[in-house]
C-alpha cells in the first residue's frame, strides 16, 4: 500500500489517498521513473563493471584492501579501482609508500593463494598465486601531498570526478581508466583499511537489484573484520550517540 500524498484540487479524487501496489510491477510507463526491470538480473550481476573508489590518507593498509578486493570478488575482472592516496613525500615510512607498489611487494607471487571463491583460481586445479600485474590495468592511483589534504569528503569528491570524467569520455577514447556505462555499471566506495566478504561483488549487485530502483543507494556502518562472512542478516547498530558542545559550535 502506498500513500499518494497529492492534493485533490490538482489530482482529483483518484489521485489521492491510499492505493494497493505490487513492488515488482510498475503500473504505467511514466509512473515509476526509476523502476528497474531485472528480468536479466543474473547476467547483469555477473558482467556489470564495479567502479570502486578508495580514499587513502597515509594508510599502510591500503595494499591489503586492494588485495582483499580482487581476491574475494567472484568476478575480479569487472572491478576497476581508483585510489586517491594522500602521502607525505618527505618520509620513507610505510604509511607513505605507494599503494600499488606495496601491493606487489607484499602479495605478489609470495605463495599467498588467490581465494578459492575467486573465479581466476577456479579455472585451474591449483590455486594461482596473486599477480598484481594482472590487475594493473584495473587500478588507477592518484597521488596527492598529504600536507595539503582537505579531509575525506574532499578526497571522495575528487574520486567521484574521476568516474564522471570516464563517463563523459566513454566514447572518445579520452577516459583515464575505463569507460563508464551509466545504464549498467555500479559504483562502490570504501575506506583504505577494509576487508570484503566472499563474492561481495555479486552479492551487492543482487542486493541492489532487490530495490528495483536505479537510484537506490546501499549504505552501512561496517562491521569488525572478524565478523566478515558471518550472518548476513545482522548489521552493525550504532548506539550511545550523544550531543556535545564546544565554545564555538555544537557537534556530534
PDB file of C-alpha atoms in Angstrom:
ATOM      1  CA  UNK A   1       0.000   0.000   0.000  1.00  0.00           C
ATOM      2  CA  UNK A   2       1.286   3.472  -0.853  1.00  0.00           C
ATOM      3  CA  UNK A   3       0.015   6.929   0.089  1.00  0.00           C
ATOM      4  CA  UNK A   4      -0.046   9.194  -2.943  1.00  0.00           C
ATOM      5  CA  UNK A   5       0.077  12.354  -0.843  1.00  0.00           C
ATOM      6  CA  UNK A   6      -1.363  14.605  -3.545  1.00  0.00           C
ATOM      7  CA  UNK A   7      -3.976  17.339  -3.289  1.00  0.00           C
ATOM      8  CA  UNK A   8      -7.485  16.813  -4.664  1.00  0.00           C
ATOM      9  CA  UNK A   9      -7.552  20.196  -6.390  1.00  0.00           C
ATOM     10  CA  UNK A  10      -4.710  19.212  -8.706  1.00  0.00           C
ATOM     11  CA  UNK A  11      -5.044  15.442  -8.988  1.00  0.00           C
ATOM     12  CA  UNK A  12      -8.736  14.762  -8.298  1.00  0.00           C
ATOM     13  CA  UNK A  13     -10.219  12.105  -6.039  1.00  0.00           C
ATOM     14  CA  UNK A  14      -8.449   9.287  -7.897  1.00  0.00           C
ATOM     15  CA  UNK A  15      -5.070  10.911  -7.469  1.00  0.00           C
ATOM     16  CA  UNK A  16      -5.053  10.978  -3.695  1.00  0.00           C
ATOM     17  CA  UNK A  17      -5.279   8.597  -0.764  1.00  0.00           C
ATOM     18  CA  UNK A  18      -4.084   5.013  -0.411  1.00  0.00           C
ATOM     19  CA  UNK A  19      -3.580   2.650  -3.327  1.00  0.00           C
ATOM     20  CA  UNK A  20      -2.576  -1.011  -3.480  1.00  0.00           C
ATOM     21  CA  UNK A  21       0.707  -1.585  -5.300  1.00  0.00           C
ATOM     22  CA  UNK A  22       2.807  -4.537  -6.341  1.00  0.00           C
ATOM     23  CA  UNK A  23       6.508  -3.659  -5.753  1.00  0.00           C
ATOM     24  CA  UNK A  24       7.502  -5.932  -8.640  1.00  0.00           C
ATOM     25  CA  UNK A  25       5.248  -4.281 -11.215  1.00  0.00           C
ATOM     26  CA  UNK A  26       5.200  -0.715 -12.499  1.00  0.00           C
ATOM     27  CA  UNK A  27       1.534   0.084 -13.274  1.00  0.00           C
ATOM     28  CA  UNK A  28       2.285   2.544 -16.096  1.00  0.00           C
ATOM     29  CA  UNK A  29       5.360   3.551 -18.152  1.00  0.00           C
ATOM     30  CA  UNK A  30       5.536   7.016 -16.596  1.00  0.00           C
ATOM     31  CA  UNK A  31       4.509   6.047 -13.072  1.00  0.00           C
ATOM     32  CA  UNK A  32       7.896   4.718 -11.955  1.00  0.00           C
ATOM     33  CA  UNK A  33      10.682   6.853 -13.457  1.00  0.00           C
ATOM     34  CA  UNK A  34      13.469   4.948 -11.687  1.00  0.00           C
ATOM     35  CA  UNK A  35      11.922   1.484 -11.756  1.00  0.00           C
ATOM     36  CA  UNK A  36      14.269  -1.244 -12.991  1.00  0.00           C
ATOM     37  CA  UNK A  37      13.143  -4.384 -14.761  1.00  0.00           C
ATOM     38  CA  UNK A  38      15.551  -7.046 -13.539  1.00  0.00           C
ATOM     39  CA  UNK A  39      14.479  -9.736 -15.996  1.00  0.00           C
ATOM     40  CA  UNK A  40      18.131 -10.192 -16.951  1.00  0.00           C
ATOM     41  CA  UNK A  41      19.441  -9.724 -13.425  1.00  0.00           C
ATOM     42  CA  UNK A  42      21.673 -12.826 -13.382  1.00  0.00           C
ATOM     43  CA  UNK A  43      23.599 -11.670 -16.448  1.00  0.00           C
ATOM     44  CA  UNK A  44      23.893  -8.127 -15.073  1.00  0.00           C
ATOM     45  CA  UNK A  45      25.171  -9.353 -11.725  1.00  0.00           C
ATOM     46  CA  UNK A  46      27.925 -11.333 -13.417  1.00  0.00           C
ATOM     47  CA  UNK A  47      29.048  -8.912 -16.119  1.00  0.00           C
ATOM     48  CA  UNK A  48      28.466  -5.327 -14.948  1.00  0.00           C
ATOM     49  CA  UNK A  49      31.515  -3.266 -14.064  1.00  0.00           C
ATOM     50  CA  UNK A  50      32.000  -2.080 -10.492  1.00  0.00           C
ATOM     51  CA  UNK A  51      33.881   1.197 -10.076  1.00  0.00           C
ATOM     52  CA  UNK A  52      35.450   1.013  -6.632  1.00  0.00           C
ATOM     53  CA  UNK A  53      36.807   4.274  -5.189  1.00  0.00           C
ATOM     54  CA  UNK A  54      39.145   4.371  -2.191  1.00  0.00           C
ATOM     55  CA  UNK A  55      40.323   7.499  -0.392  1.00  0.00           C
ATOM     56  CA  UNK A  56      43.538   6.787   1.475  1.00  0.00           C
ATOM     57  CA  UNK A  57      45.362   9.066   3.914  1.00  0.00           C
ATOM     58  CA  UNK A  58      48.824   7.792   4.813  1.00  0.00           C
ATOM     59  CA  UNK A  59      47.395   4.300   5.230  1.00  0.00           C
ATOM     60  CA  UNK A  60      49.729   1.296   5.225  1.00  0.00           C
ATOM     61  CA  UNK A  61      46.683  -0.974   4.959  1.00  0.00           C
ATOM     62  CA  UNK A  62      45.759   0.307   1.502  1.00  0.00           C
ATOM     63  CA  UNK A  63      47.620  -2.558  -0.277  1.00  0.00           C
ATOM     64  CA  UNK A  64      45.788  -5.146   1.805  1.00  0.00           C
ATOM     65  CA  UNK A  65      42.453  -3.552   0.907  1.00  0.00           C
ATOM     66  CA  UNK A  66      43.289  -3.848  -2.804  1.00  0.00           C
ATOM     67  CA  UNK A  67      44.375  -7.443  -2.328  1.00  0.00           C
ATOM     68  CA  UNK A  68      41.181  -8.303  -0.457  1.00  0.00           C
ATOM     69  CA  UNK A  69      39.024  -6.663  -3.118  1.00  0.00           C
ATOM     70  CA  UNK A  70      40.487  -8.593  -6.045  1.00  0.00           C
ATOM     71  CA  UNK A  71      40.890 -11.944  -4.297  1.00  0.00           C
ATOM     72  CA  UNK A  72      37.448 -12.036  -2.699  1.00  0.00           C
ATOM     73  CA  UNK A  73      35.407 -10.804  -5.656  1.00  0.00           C
ATOM     74  CA  UNK A  74      33.594 -13.545  -7.546  1.00  0.00           C
ATOM     75  CA  UNK A  75      34.392 -11.753 -10.806  1.00  0.00           C
ATOM     76  CA  UNK A  76      37.539  -9.685 -10.141  1.00  0.00           C
ATOM     77  CA  UNK A  77      37.928  -8.911 -13.836  1.00  0.00           C
ATOM     78  CA  UNK A  78      34.979  -6.494 -13.615  1.00  0.00           C
ATOM     79  CA  UNK A  79      36.469  -4.463 -10.749  1.00  0.00           C
ATOM     80  CA  UNK A  80      38.006  -1.089 -11.620  1.00  0.00           C
ATOM     81  CA  UNK A  81      39.614   0.651  -8.665  1.00  0.00           C
ATOM     82  CA  UNK A  82      40.502   4.315  -8.322  1.00  0.00           C
ATOM     83  CA  UNK A  83      42.685   5.140  -5.322  1.00  0.00           C
ATOM     84  CA  UNK A  84      43.385   8.672  -4.168  1.00  0.00           C
ATOM     85  CA  UNK A  85      46.429   8.254  -1.935  1.00  0.00           C
ATOM     86  CA  UNK A  86      47.418  11.213   0.189  1.00  0.00           C
ATOM     87  CA  UNK A  87      51.005  10.639   1.294  1.00  0.00           C
ATOM     88  CA  UNK A  88      53.910  12.655   2.638  1.00  0.00           C
ATOM     89  CA  UNK A  89      56.688  12.627   0.011  1.00  0.00           C
ATOM     90  CA  UNK A  90      59.296  13.727   2.569  1.00  0.00           C
ATOM     91  CA  UNK A  91      59.224  10.467   4.568  1.00  0.00           C
ATOM     92  CA  UNK A  92      60.218   6.858   3.947  1.00  0.00           C
ATOM     93  CA  UNK A  93      57.536   5.469   6.252  1.00  0.00           C
ATOM     94  CA  UNK A  94      55.412   2.580   5.047  1.00  0.00           C
ATOM     95  CA  UNK A  95      52.409   4.838   5.682  1.00  0.00           C
ATOM     96  CA  UNK A  96      53.591   6.994   2.771  1.00  0.00           C
ATOM     97  CA  UNK A  97      54.552   4.219   0.354  1.00  0.00           C
ATOM     98  CA  UNK A  98      52.764   3.831  -2.955  1.00  0.00           C
ATOM     99  CA  UNK A  99      49.690   1.625  -2.570  1.00  0.00           C
ATOM    100  CA  UNK A 100      50.155  -0.347  -5.800  1.00  0.00           C
ATOM    101  CA  UNK A 101      53.900  -0.822  -5.327  1.00  0.00           C
ATOM    102  CA  UNK A 102      53.316  -2.172  -1.830  1.00  0.00           C
ATOM    103  CA  UNK A 103      50.550  -4.432  -3.165  1.00  0.00           C
ATOM    104  CA  UNK A 104      53.103  -6.023  -5.496  1.00  0.00           C
ATOM    105  CA  UNK A 105      55.835  -6.120  -2.852  1.00  0.00           C
ATOM    106  CA  UNK A 106      53.703  -7.699  -0.138  1.00  0.00           C
ATOM    107  CA  UNK A 107      51.368 -10.003  -2.036  1.00  0.00           C
ATOM    108  CA  UNK A 108      52.830 -10.706  -5.473  1.00  0.00           C
ATOM    109  CA  UNK A 109      53.969 -14.317  -6.015  1.00  0.00           C
ATOM    110  CA  UNK A 110      54.669 -14.837  -2.328  1.00  0.00           C
ATOM    111  CA  UNK A 111      52.795 -18.122  -2.023  1.00  0.00           C
ATOM    112  CA  UNK A 112      49.622 -16.436  -0.821  1.00  0.00           C
ATOM    113  CA  UNK A 113      46.997 -18.193  -2.970  1.00  0.00           C
ATOM    114  CA  UNK A 114      44.064 -16.459  -4.536  1.00  0.00           C
ATOM    115  CA  UNK A 115      40.968 -17.321  -2.545  1.00  0.00           C
ATOM    116  CA  UNK A 116      39.106 -20.450  -3.643  1.00  0.00           C
ATOM    117  CA  UNK A 117      35.980 -18.388  -4.309  1.00  0.00           C
ATOM    118  CA  UNK A 118      37.871 -16.393  -6.920  1.00  0.00           C
ATOM    119  CA  UNK A 119      36.959 -17.389 -10.477  1.00  0.00           C
ATOM    120  CA  UNK A 120      40.563 -16.969 -11.646  1.00  0.00           C
ATOM    121  CA  UNK A 121      41.653 -19.709  -9.286  1.00  0.00           C
ATOM    122  CA  UNK A 122      38.592 -21.798 -10.007  1.00  0.00           C
ATOM    123  CA  UNK A 123      39.605 -22.133 -13.652  1.00  0.00           C
ATOM    124  CA  UNK A 124      42.547 -24.356 -12.706  1.00  0.00           C
ATOM    125  CA  UNK A 125      43.099 -27.317 -10.427  1.00  0.00           C
ATOM    126  CA  UNK A 126      45.548 -25.494  -8.208  1.00  0.00           C
ATOM    127  CA  UNK A 127      45.161 -22.049  -6.622  1.00  0.00           C
ATOM    128  CA  UNK A 128      47.033 -19.403  -8.590  1.00  0.00           C
ATOM    129  CA  UNK A 129      49.471 -17.118  -6.791  1.00  0.00           C
ATOM    130  CA  UNK A 130      48.431 -13.496  -6.749  1.00  0.00           C
ATOM    131  CA  UNK A 131      49.964 -11.381  -9.525  1.00  0.00           C
ATOM    132  CA  UNK A 132      49.489  -7.638  -9.113  1.00  0.00           C
ATOM    133  CA  UNK A 133      50.412  -7.004 -12.753  1.00  0.00           C
ATOM    134  CA  UNK A 134      47.350  -8.962 -13.818  1.00  0.00           C
ATOM    135  CA  UNK A 135      45.211  -6.203 -12.291  1.00  0.00           C
ATOM    136  CA  UNK A 136      47.407  -3.210 -13.085  1.00  0.00           C
ATOM    137  CA  UNK A 137      45.153  -2.044 -15.915  1.00  0.00           C
ATOM    138  CA  UNK A 138      42.221  -2.135 -13.482  1.00  0.00           C
ATOM    139  CA  UNK A 139      43.792   0.216 -10.945  1.00  0.00           C
ATOM    140  CA  UNK A 140      44.345   3.962 -11.122  1.00  0.00           C
ATOM    141  CA  UNK A 141      46.457   5.548  -8.398  1.00  0.00           C
ATOM    142  CA  UNK A 142      46.274   9.315  -7.978  1.00  0.00           C
ATOM    143  CA  UNK A 143      48.805  10.762  -5.534  1.00  0.00           C
ATOM    144  CA  UNK A 144      48.395  13.972  -3.559  1.00  0.00           C
ATOM    145  CA  UNK A 145      50.640  15.556  -0.940  1.00  0.00           C
ATOM    146  CA  UNK A 146      49.119  14.694   2.438  1.00  0.00           C
ATOM    147  CA  UNK A 147      50.296  18.032   3.808  1.00  0.00           C
ATOM    148  CA  UNK A 148      47.726  19.707   1.575  1.00  0.00           C
ATOM    149  CA  UNK A 149      44.874  17.264   2.229  1.00  0.00           C
ATOM    150  CA  UNK A 150      41.460  18.773   2.888  1.00  0.00           C
ATOM    151  CA  UNK A 151      39.709  15.851   4.507  1.00  0.00           C
ATOM    152  CA  UNK A 152      37.985  12.639   3.389  1.00  0.00           C
ATOM    153  CA  UNK A 153      34.961  14.320   1.802  1.00  0.00           C
ATOM    154  CA  UNK A 154      37.192  16.369  -0.475  1.00  0.00           C
ATOM    155  CA  UNK A 155      39.155  13.253  -1.429  1.00  0.00           C
ATOM    156  CA  UNK A 156      35.970  11.319  -2.201  1.00  0.00           C
ATOM    157  CA  UNK A 157      34.632  14.157  -4.319  1.00  0.00           C
ATOM    158  CA  UNK A 158      37.817  14.043  -6.399  1.00  0.00           C
ATOM    159  CA  UNK A 159      37.324  10.306  -6.886  1.00  0.00           C
ATOM    160  CA  UNK A 160      33.740  10.906  -7.996  1.00  0.00           C
ATOM    161  CA  UNK A 161      35.074  13.413 -10.507  1.00  0.00           C
ATOM    162  CA  UNK A 162      37.352  10.720 -11.958  1.00  0.00           C
ATOM    163  CA  UNK A 163      34.354   8.461 -12.543  1.00  0.00           C
ATOM    164  CA  UNK A 164      32.418  11.336 -14.092  1.00  0.00           C
ATOM    165  CA  UNK A 165      35.348  12.054 -16.411  1.00  0.00           C
ATOM    166  CA  UNK A 166      35.385   8.455 -17.629  1.00  0.00           C
ATOM    167  CA  UNK A 167      31.613   8.634 -18.125  1.00  0.00           C
ATOM    168  CA  UNK A 168      31.798  11.840 -20.164  1.00  0.00           C
ATOM    169  CA  UNK A 169      34.629  10.405 -22.283  1.00  0.00           C
ATOM    170  CA  UNK A 170      33.257   6.886 -22.621  1.00  0.00           C
ATOM    171  CA  UNK A 171      33.099   7.099 -26.412  1.00  0.00           C
ATOM    172  CA  UNK A 172      36.039   9.280 -27.434  1.00  0.00           C
ATOM    173  CA  UNK A 173      38.957   7.222 -26.056  1.00  0.00           C
ATOM    174  CA  UNK A 174      39.841  10.001 -23.622  1.00  0.00           C
ATOM    175  CA  UNK A 175      38.939   8.022 -20.493  1.00  0.00           C
ATOM    176  CA  UNK A 176      41.593   7.599 -17.814  1.00  0.00           C
ATOM    177  CA  UNK A 177      40.878   4.076 -16.530  1.00  0.00           C
ATOM    178  CA  UNK A 178      37.881   2.551 -18.311  1.00  0.00           C
ATOM    179  CA  UNK A 179      34.686   3.837 -19.949  1.00  0.00           C
ATOM    180  CA  UNK A 180      31.715   4.175 -17.609  1.00  0.00           C
ATOM    181  CA  UNK A 181      28.299   2.929 -18.718  1.00  0.00           C
ATOM    182  CA  UNK A 182      25.665   4.795 -16.703  1.00  0.00           C
ATOM    183  CA  UNK A 183      22.989   2.298 -17.694  1.00  0.00           C
ATOM    184  CA  UNK A 184      24.722  -0.800 -16.382  1.00  0.00           C
ATOM    185  CA  UNK A 185      27.774  -0.032 -14.217  1.00  0.00           C
ATOM    186  CA  UNK A 186      27.842   0.219 -10.428  1.00  0.00           C
ATOM    187  CA  UNK A 187      29.852   2.398  -8.047  1.00  0.00           C
ATOM    188  CA  UNK A 188      31.219   1.327  -4.669  1.00  0.00           C
ATOM    189  CA  UNK A 189      33.002   3.489  -2.123  1.00  0.00           C
ATOM    190  CA  UNK A 190      35.004   2.229   0.830  1.00  0.00           C
ATOM    191  CA  UNK A 191      37.915   3.197   3.041  1.00  0.00           C
ATOM    192  CA  UNK A 192      41.516   2.104   2.577  1.00  0.00           C
ATOM    193  CA  UNK A 193      41.609  -0.255   5.576  1.00  0.00           C
ATOM    194  CA  UNK A 194      38.765  -2.643   4.777  1.00  0.00           C
ATOM    195  CA  UNK A 195      38.092  -6.323   4.196  1.00  0.00           C
ATOM    196  CA  UNK A 196      35.444  -7.836   1.935  1.00  0.00           C
ATOM    197  CA  UNK A 197      33.082 -10.777   2.192  1.00  0.00           C
ATOM    198  CA  UNK A 198      33.453 -13.587  -0.315  1.00  0.00           C
ATOM    199  CA  UNK A 199      31.688 -12.848  -3.595  1.00  0.00           C
ATOM    200  CA  UNK A 200      30.880  -9.351  -2.341  1.00  0.00           C
ATOM    201  CA  UNK A 201      30.595  -8.016  -5.887  1.00  0.00           C
ATOM    202  CA  UNK A 202      27.783 -10.312  -6.998  1.00  0.00           C
ATOM    203  CA  UNK A 203      26.053 -10.237  -3.621  1.00  0.00           C
ATOM    204  CA  UNK A 204      25.959  -6.435  -3.520  1.00  0.00           C
ATOM    205  CA  UNK A 205      24.532  -6.222  -7.027  1.00  0.00           C
ATOM    206  CA  UNK A 206      21.846  -8.757  -6.148  1.00  0.00           C
ATOM    207  CA  UNK A 207      21.023  -6.684  -3.074  1.00  0.00           C
ATOM    208  CA  UNK A 208      20.795  -3.514  -5.168  1.00  0.00           C
ATOM    209  CA  UNK A 209      18.557  -5.276  -7.682  1.00  0.00           C
ATOM    210  CA  UNK A 210      16.061  -6.101  -4.957  1.00  0.00           C
ATOM    211  CA  UNK A 211      15.456  -2.366  -4.511  1.00  0.00           C
ATOM    212  CA  UNK A 212      14.110  -2.238  -8.103  1.00  0.00           C
ATOM    213  CA  UNK A 213      15.267   1.377  -8.277  1.00  0.00           C
ATOM    214  CA  UNK A 214      18.193   2.549 -10.385  1.00  0.00           C
ATOM    215  CA  UNK A 215      18.841   5.403  -7.953  1.00  0.00           C
ATOM    216  CA  UNK A 216      18.897   3.249  -4.851  1.00  0.00           C
ATOM    217  CA  UNK A 217      21.911   3.734  -2.563  1.00  0.00           C
ATOM    218  CA  UNK A 218      23.091   0.968  -0.215  1.00  0.00           C
ATOM    219  CA  UNK A 219      24.968   2.130   2.853  1.00  0.00           C
ATOM    220  CA  UNK A 220      26.040   0.698   6.188  1.00  0.00           C
ATOM    221  CA  UNK A 221      28.365   1.168   9.103  1.00  0.00           C
ATOM    222  CA  UNK A 222      30.858  -1.634   8.520  1.00  0.00           C
ATOM    223  CA  UNK A 223      31.247  -4.481  10.979  1.00  0.00           C
ATOM    224  CA  UNK A 224      34.569  -5.520  12.556  1.00  0.00           C
ATOM    225  CA  UNK A 225      36.778  -7.600  10.266  1.00  0.00           C
ATOM    226  CA  UNK A 226      36.427 -10.680  12.460  1.00  0.00           C
ATOM    227  CA  UNK A 227      32.721 -10.713  11.562  1.00  0.00           C
ATOM    228  CA  UNK A 228      33.425 -10.944   7.832  1.00  0.00           C
ATOM    229  CA  UNK A 229      31.345 -13.681   6.181  1.00  0.00           C
ATOM    230  CA  UNK A 230      29.241 -14.133   9.309  1.00  0.00           C
ATOM    231  CA  UNK A 231      25.436 -13.943   9.402  1.00  0.00           C
ATOM    232  CA  UNK A 232      24.495 -11.567   6.531  1.00  0.00           C
ATOM    233  CA  UNK A 233      21.192 -10.717   8.237  1.00  0.00           C
ATOM    234  CA  UNK A 234      22.992  -8.984  11.100  1.00  0.00           C
ATOM    235  CA  UNK A 235      24.206  -5.437  10.609  1.00  0.00           C
ATOM    236  CA  UNK A 236      26.001  -3.030  12.968  1.00  0.00           C
ATOM    237  CA  UNK A 237      23.736  -0.919  15.153  1.00  0.00           C
ATOM    238  CA  UNK A 238      25.025   2.437  16.319  1.00  0.00           C
ATOM    239  CA  UNK A 239      24.032   3.374  19.836  1.00  0.00           C
ATOM    240  CA  UNK A 240      25.006   5.681  22.689  1.00  0.00           C
ATOM    241  CA  UNK A 241      25.284   8.702  20.410  1.00  0.00           C
ATOM    242  CA  UNK A 242      25.181  11.937  22.348  1.00  0.00           C
ATOM    243  CA  UNK A 243      25.464  15.608  21.561  1.00  0.00           C
ATOM    244  CA  UNK A 244      28.345  17.581  22.986  1.00  0.00           C
ATOM    245  CA  UNK A 245      29.303  21.189  22.534  1.00  0.00           C
ATOM    246  CA  UNK A 246      32.344  23.350  22.131  1.00  0.00           C
ATOM    247  CA  UNK A 247      32.804  27.086  22.780  1.00  0.00           C
ATOM    248  CA  UNK A 248      32.126  27.736  19.074  1.00  0.00           C
ATOM    249  CA  UNK A 249      29.594  25.253  17.762  1.00  0.00           C
ATOM    250  CA  UNK A 250      27.695  22.080  18.708  1.00  0.00           C
ATOM    251  CA  UNK A 251      28.932  18.866  17.206  1.00  0.00           C
ATOM    252  CA  UNK A 252      28.133  15.178  17.295  1.00  0.00           C
TER     253      UNK A 252
END
